[in-house]
CSV table of C-alpha atoms in Angstrom, one decimal:
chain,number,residue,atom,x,y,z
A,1,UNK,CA,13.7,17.5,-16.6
A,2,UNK,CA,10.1,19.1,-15.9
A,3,UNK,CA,11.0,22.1,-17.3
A,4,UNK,CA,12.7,20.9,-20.5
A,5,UNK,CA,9.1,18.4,-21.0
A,6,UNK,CA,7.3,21.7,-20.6
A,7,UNK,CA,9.4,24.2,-22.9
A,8,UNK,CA,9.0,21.7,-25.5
A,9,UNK,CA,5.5,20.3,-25.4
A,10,UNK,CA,3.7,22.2,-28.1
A,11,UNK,CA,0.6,24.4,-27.5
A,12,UNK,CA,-2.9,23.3,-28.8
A,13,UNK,CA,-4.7,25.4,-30.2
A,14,UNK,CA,-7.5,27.0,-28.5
A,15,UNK,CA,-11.0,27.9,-30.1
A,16,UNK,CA,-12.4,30.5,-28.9
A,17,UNK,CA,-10.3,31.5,-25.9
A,18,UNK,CA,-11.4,29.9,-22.7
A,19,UNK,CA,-13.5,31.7,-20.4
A,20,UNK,CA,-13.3,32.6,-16.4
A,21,UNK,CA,-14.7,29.6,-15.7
A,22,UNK,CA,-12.6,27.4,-17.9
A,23,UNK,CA,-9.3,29.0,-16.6
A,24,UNK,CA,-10.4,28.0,-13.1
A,25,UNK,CA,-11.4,24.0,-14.1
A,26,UNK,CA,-8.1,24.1,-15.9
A,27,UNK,CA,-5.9,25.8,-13.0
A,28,UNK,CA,-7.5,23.6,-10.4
A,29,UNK,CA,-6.6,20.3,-12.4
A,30,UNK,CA,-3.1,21.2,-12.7
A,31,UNK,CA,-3.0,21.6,-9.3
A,32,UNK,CA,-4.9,18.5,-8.4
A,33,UNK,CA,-2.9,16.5,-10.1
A,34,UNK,CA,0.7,18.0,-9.0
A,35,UNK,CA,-0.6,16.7,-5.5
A,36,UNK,CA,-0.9,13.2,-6.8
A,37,UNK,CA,2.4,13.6,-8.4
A,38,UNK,CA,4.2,14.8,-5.0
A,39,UNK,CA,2.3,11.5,-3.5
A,40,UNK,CA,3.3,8.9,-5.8
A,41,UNK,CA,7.0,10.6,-6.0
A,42,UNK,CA,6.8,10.0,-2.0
A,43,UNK,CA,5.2,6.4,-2.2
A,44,UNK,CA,7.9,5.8,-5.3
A,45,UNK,CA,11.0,7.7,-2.6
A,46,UNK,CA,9.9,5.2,0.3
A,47,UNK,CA,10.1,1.9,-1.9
A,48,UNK,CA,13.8,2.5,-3.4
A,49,UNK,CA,14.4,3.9,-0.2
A,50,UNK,CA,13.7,0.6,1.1
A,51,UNK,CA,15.2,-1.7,-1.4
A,52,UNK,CA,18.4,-0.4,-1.5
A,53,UNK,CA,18.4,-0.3,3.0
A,54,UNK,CA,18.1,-4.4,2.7
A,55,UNK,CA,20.8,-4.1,-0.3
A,56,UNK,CA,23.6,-2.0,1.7
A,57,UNK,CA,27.0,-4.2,1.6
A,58,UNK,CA,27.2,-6.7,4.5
A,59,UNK,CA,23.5,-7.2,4.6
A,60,UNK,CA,22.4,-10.9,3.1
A,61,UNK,CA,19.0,-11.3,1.3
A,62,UNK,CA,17.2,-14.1,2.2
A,63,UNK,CA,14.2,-13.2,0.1
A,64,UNK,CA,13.8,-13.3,-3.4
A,65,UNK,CA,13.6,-10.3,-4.9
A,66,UNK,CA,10.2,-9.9,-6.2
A,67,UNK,CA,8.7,-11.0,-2.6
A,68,UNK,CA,10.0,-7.8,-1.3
A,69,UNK,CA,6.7,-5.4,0.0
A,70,UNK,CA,8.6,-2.4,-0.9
A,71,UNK,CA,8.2,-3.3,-4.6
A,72,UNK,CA,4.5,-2.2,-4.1
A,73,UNK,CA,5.8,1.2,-3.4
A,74,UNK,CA,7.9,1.2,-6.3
A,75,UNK,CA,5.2,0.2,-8.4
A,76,UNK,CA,2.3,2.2,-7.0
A,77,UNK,CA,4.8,5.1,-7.4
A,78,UNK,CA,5.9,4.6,-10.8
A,79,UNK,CA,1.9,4.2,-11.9
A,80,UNK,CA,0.8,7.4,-10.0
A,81,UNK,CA,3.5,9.6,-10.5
A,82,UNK,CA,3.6,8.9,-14.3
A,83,UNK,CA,-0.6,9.7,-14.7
A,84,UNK,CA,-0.6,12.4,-12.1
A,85,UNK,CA,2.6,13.6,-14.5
A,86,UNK,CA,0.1,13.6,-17.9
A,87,UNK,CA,-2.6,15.4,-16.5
A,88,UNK,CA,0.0,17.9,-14.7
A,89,UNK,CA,1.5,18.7,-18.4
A,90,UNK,CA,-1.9,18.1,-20.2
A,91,UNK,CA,-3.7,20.8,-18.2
A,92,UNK,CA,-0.2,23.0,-18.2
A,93,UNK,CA,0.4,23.1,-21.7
A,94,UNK,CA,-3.0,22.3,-23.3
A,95,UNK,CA,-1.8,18.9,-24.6
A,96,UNK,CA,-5.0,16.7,-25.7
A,97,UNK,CA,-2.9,13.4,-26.1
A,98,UNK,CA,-1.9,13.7,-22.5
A,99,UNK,CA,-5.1,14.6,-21.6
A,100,UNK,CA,-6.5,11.7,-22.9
A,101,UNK,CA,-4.0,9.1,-22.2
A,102,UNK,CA,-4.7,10.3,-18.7
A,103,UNK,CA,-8.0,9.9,-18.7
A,104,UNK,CA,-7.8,6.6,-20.4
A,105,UNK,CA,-5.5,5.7,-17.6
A,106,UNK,CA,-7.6,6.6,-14.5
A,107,UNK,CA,-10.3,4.3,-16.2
A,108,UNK,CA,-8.4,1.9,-16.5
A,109,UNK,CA,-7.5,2.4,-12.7
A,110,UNK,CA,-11.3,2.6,-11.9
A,111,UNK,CA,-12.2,-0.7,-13.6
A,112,UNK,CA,-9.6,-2.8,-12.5
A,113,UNK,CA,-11.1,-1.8,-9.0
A,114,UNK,CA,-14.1,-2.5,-9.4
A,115,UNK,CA,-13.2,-5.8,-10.9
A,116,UNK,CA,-11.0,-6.6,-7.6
A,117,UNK,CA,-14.1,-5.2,-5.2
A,118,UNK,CA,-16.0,-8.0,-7.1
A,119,UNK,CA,-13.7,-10.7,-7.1
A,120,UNK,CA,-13.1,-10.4,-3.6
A,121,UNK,CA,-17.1,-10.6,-2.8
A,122,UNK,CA,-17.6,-13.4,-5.1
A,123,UNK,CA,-14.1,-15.4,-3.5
A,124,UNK,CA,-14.4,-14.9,0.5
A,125,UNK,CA,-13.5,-18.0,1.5
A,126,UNK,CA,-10.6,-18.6,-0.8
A,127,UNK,CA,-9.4,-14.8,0.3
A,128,UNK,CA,-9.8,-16.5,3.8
A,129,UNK,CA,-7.7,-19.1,2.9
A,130,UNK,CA,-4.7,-17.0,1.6
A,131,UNK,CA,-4.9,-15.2,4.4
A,132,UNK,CA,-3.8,-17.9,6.5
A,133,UNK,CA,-1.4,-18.7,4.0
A,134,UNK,CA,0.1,-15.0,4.2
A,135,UNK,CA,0.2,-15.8,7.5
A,136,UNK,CA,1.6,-19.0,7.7
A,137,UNK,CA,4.5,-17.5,5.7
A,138,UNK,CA,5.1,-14.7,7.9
A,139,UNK,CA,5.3,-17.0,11.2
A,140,UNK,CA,7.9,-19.3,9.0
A,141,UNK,CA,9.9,-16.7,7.6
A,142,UNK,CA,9.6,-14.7,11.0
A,143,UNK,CA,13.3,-14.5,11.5
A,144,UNK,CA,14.5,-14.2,8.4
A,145,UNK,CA,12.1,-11.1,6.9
A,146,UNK,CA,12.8,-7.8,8.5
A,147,UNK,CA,9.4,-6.7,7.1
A,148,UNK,CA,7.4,-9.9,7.8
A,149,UNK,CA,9.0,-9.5,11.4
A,150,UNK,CA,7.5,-6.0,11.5
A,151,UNK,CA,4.4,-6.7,10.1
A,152,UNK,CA,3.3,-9.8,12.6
A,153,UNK,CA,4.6,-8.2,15.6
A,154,UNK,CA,2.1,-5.3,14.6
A,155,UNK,CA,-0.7,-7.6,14.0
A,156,UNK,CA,0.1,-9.5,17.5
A,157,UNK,CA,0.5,-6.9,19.4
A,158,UNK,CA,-2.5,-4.9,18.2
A,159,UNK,CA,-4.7,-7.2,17.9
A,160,UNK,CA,-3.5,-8.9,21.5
A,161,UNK,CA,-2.9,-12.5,20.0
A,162,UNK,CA,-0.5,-15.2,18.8
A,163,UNK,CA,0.1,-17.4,16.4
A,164,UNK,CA,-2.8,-18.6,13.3
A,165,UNK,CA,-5.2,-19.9,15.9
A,166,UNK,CA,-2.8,-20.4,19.1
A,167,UNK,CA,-0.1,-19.7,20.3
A,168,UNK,CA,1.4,-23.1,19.4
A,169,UNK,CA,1.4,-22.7,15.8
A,170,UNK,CA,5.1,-21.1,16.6
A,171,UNK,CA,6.3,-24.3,16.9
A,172,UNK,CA,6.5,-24.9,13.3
A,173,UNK,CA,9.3,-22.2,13.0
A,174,UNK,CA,12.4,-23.7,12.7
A,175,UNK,CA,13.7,-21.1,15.6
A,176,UNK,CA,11.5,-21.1,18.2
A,177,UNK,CA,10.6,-24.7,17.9
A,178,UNK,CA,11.7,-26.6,21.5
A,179,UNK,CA,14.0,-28.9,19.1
A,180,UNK,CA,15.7,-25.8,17.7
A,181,UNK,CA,19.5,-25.2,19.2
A,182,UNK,CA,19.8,-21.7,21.1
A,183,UNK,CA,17.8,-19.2,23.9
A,184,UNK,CA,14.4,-19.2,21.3
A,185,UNK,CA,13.4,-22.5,21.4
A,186,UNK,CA,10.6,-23.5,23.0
A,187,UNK,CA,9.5,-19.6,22.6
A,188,UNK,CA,7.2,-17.3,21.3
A,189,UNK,CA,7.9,-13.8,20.0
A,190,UNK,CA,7.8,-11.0,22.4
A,191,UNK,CA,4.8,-9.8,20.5
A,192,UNK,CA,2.7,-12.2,22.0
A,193,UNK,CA,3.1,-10.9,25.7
A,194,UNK,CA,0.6,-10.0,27.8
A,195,UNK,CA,2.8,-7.4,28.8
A,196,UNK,CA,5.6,-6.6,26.4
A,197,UNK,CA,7.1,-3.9,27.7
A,198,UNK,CA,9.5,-3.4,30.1
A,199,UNK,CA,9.4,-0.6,32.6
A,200,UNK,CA,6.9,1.1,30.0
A,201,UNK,CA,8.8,1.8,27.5
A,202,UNK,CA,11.5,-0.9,26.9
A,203,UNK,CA,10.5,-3.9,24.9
A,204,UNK,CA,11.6,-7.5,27.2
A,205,UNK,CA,12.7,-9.4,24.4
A,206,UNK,CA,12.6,-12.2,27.1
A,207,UNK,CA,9.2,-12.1,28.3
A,208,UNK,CA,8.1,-15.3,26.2
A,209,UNK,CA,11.0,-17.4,26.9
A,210,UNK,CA,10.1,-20.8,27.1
A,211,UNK,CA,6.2,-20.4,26.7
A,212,UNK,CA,5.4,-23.7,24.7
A,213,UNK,CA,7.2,-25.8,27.4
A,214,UNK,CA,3.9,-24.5,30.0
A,215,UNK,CA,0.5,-26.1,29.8
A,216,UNK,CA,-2.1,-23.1,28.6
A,217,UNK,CA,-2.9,-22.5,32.1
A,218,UNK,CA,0.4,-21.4,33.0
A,219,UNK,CA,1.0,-20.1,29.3
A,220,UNK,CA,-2.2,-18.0,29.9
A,221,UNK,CA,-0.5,-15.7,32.4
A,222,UNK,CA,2.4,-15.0,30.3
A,223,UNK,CA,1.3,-14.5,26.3
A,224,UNK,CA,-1.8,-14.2,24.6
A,225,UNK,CA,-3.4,-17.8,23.4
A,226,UNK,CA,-5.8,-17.3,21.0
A,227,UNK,CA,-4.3,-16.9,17.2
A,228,UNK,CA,-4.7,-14.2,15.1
A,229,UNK,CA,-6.9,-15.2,12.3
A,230,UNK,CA,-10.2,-14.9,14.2
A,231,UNK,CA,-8.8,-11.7,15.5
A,232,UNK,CA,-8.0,-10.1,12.0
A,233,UNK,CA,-11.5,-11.7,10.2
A,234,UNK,CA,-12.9,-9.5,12.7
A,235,UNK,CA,-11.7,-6.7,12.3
A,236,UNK,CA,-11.5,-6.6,8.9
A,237,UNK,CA,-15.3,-7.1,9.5
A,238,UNK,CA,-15.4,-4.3,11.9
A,239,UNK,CA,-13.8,-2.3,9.4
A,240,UNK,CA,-16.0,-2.8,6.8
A,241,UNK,CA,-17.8,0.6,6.7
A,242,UNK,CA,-14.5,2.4,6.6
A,243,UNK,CA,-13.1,0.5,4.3
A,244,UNK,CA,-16.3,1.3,2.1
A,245,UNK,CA,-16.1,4.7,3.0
A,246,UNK,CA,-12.0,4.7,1.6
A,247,UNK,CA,-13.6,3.2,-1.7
A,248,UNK,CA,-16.4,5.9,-2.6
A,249,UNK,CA,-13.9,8.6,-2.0
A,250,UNK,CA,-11.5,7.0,-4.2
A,251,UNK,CA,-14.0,6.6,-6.7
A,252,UNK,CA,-15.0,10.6,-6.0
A,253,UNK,CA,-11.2,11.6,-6.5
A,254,UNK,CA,-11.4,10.1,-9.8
A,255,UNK,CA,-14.0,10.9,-11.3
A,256,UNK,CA,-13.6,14.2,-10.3
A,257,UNK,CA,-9.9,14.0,-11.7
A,258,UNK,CA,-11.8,12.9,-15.5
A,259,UNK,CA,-14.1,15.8,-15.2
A,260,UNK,CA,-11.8,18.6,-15.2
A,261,UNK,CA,-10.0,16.6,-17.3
A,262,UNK,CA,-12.3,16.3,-19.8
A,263,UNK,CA,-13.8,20.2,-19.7
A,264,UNK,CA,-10.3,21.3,-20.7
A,265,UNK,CA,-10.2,18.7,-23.0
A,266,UNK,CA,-13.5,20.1,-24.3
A,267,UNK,CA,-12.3,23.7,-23.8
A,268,UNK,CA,-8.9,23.3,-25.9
A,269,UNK,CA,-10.1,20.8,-28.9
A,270,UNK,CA,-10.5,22.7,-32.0
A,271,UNK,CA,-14.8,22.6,-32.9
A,272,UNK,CA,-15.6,22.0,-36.5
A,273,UNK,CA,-17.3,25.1,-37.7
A,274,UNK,CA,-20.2,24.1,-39.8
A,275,UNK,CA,-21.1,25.2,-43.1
């Protein structure tokens, strides 16, 4: 399909030829932006990859469909892979609408986040809030979210806690609650051991088996009893100065991508000749 787009695609004319110089700034942004292509086709591979795992036959989905984290993929995928695309061909074949609608696109990119960077400063304590919110779905929907599932047994076991702010907050899920029929209740997740493993390398499922029914002295020798929202606000804090760091180099990549492409768009625009 690349190769029909590009036999087709007329040539722009070029006045006067482009020089050494040009040919390099052109070359280069081809190539730049064919890695962002093989990227987003990767980020877009993972997320249908992932949608149609949960959809194989004999599989139920609990979730509604546009909860599903894989859809970010999808989307990020479809975004990057269709602007890495235009400035791939725009560069290729000397195409000044692609060009353009490229550029115009990675602005677009760059000021939507630099309205998010502000929105988040201006809204801490509200982000705070849905934070625990997020949260607080995750440790309901626990059991029925493979991803969720994934996701807080990461943060727990990371970030050595349990729970929002103890380890009793797992008492509002419907399957670990002591009320609840089966081996769970009265339990925590096995994410929320001291010491998960077993013989090293062997997660013991059954190390937090009937945690909540021990005072937190007892508890305390067993799982972790602080909750993870202090944990996370602080290293979200700690990771402040790389998350900054991530943010200029984004912002480098993309102005760098609307230079070049903006010197061949320069380079292969015809100039008026004066009278």
């Amino acid at each position: 399909m690349w190769a029909l787009l590009v036999l087709f695609l007329p040539h722009s004319p070029q006045y006067p030829h482009p020089g050494t110089f040009s040919r390099c700034v052109r070359y280069l942004a081809f190539l730049w932006n064919l890695l962002f292509l093989l990227l987003g086709l990767l980020a877009l591979a993972v997320g249908v990859w992932g949608l149609l795992a949960k959809g194989l036959p004999g599989e139920e989905r609990l979730a509604p469909p546009g909860s599903d984290p894989m859809l970010l993929f999808v989307l990020v995928g479809l975004g990057a892979s269709a602007v890495s695309l235009a400035g791939c061909l725009g560069a290729l074949r000397s195409n000044p609408c692609l060009l353009r609608f490229f550029v115009g696109a990675v602005l677009a990119f760059a000021g939507l986040e630099v309205l998010g960077g502000l929105l988040l400063l201006a809204a801490q304590r509200r982000l705070r809030d849905a934070l625990r919110d997020a949260l607080l779905l995750c440790l309901l929907r626990y059991q029925e979210e493979p991803d969720l599932r994934f996701l807080v047994d990461e943060v727990q076991r990371n970030l050595r806690c349990c729970g929002l702010g103890s380890y009793r907050d797992w008492e509002t899920n419907p399957y670990f609650n002591c009320s609840a029929p089966g081996a769970q209740a009265c339990s925590v997740p096995a994410s929320c051991c001291l010491d998960p493993w077993q013989n090293g390398t062997v997660t013991n499922t059954q190390c937090a088996f009937g945690a909540l029914r021990l005072g937190d002295a007892a508890a305390g020798t067993v799982v972790h009893l602080g909750g993870c929202v202090a944990q996370l606000s602080a290293w979200l804090r700690g990771q402040a100065g790389g998350i900054a760091a991530g943010a200029a180099v984004l912002v480098l990549v993309e102005a760098a991508s609307v230079l070049m492409a903006l010197k061949v768009l320069r380079d292969i625009v015809p100039v008026r000749v004066r009278d």
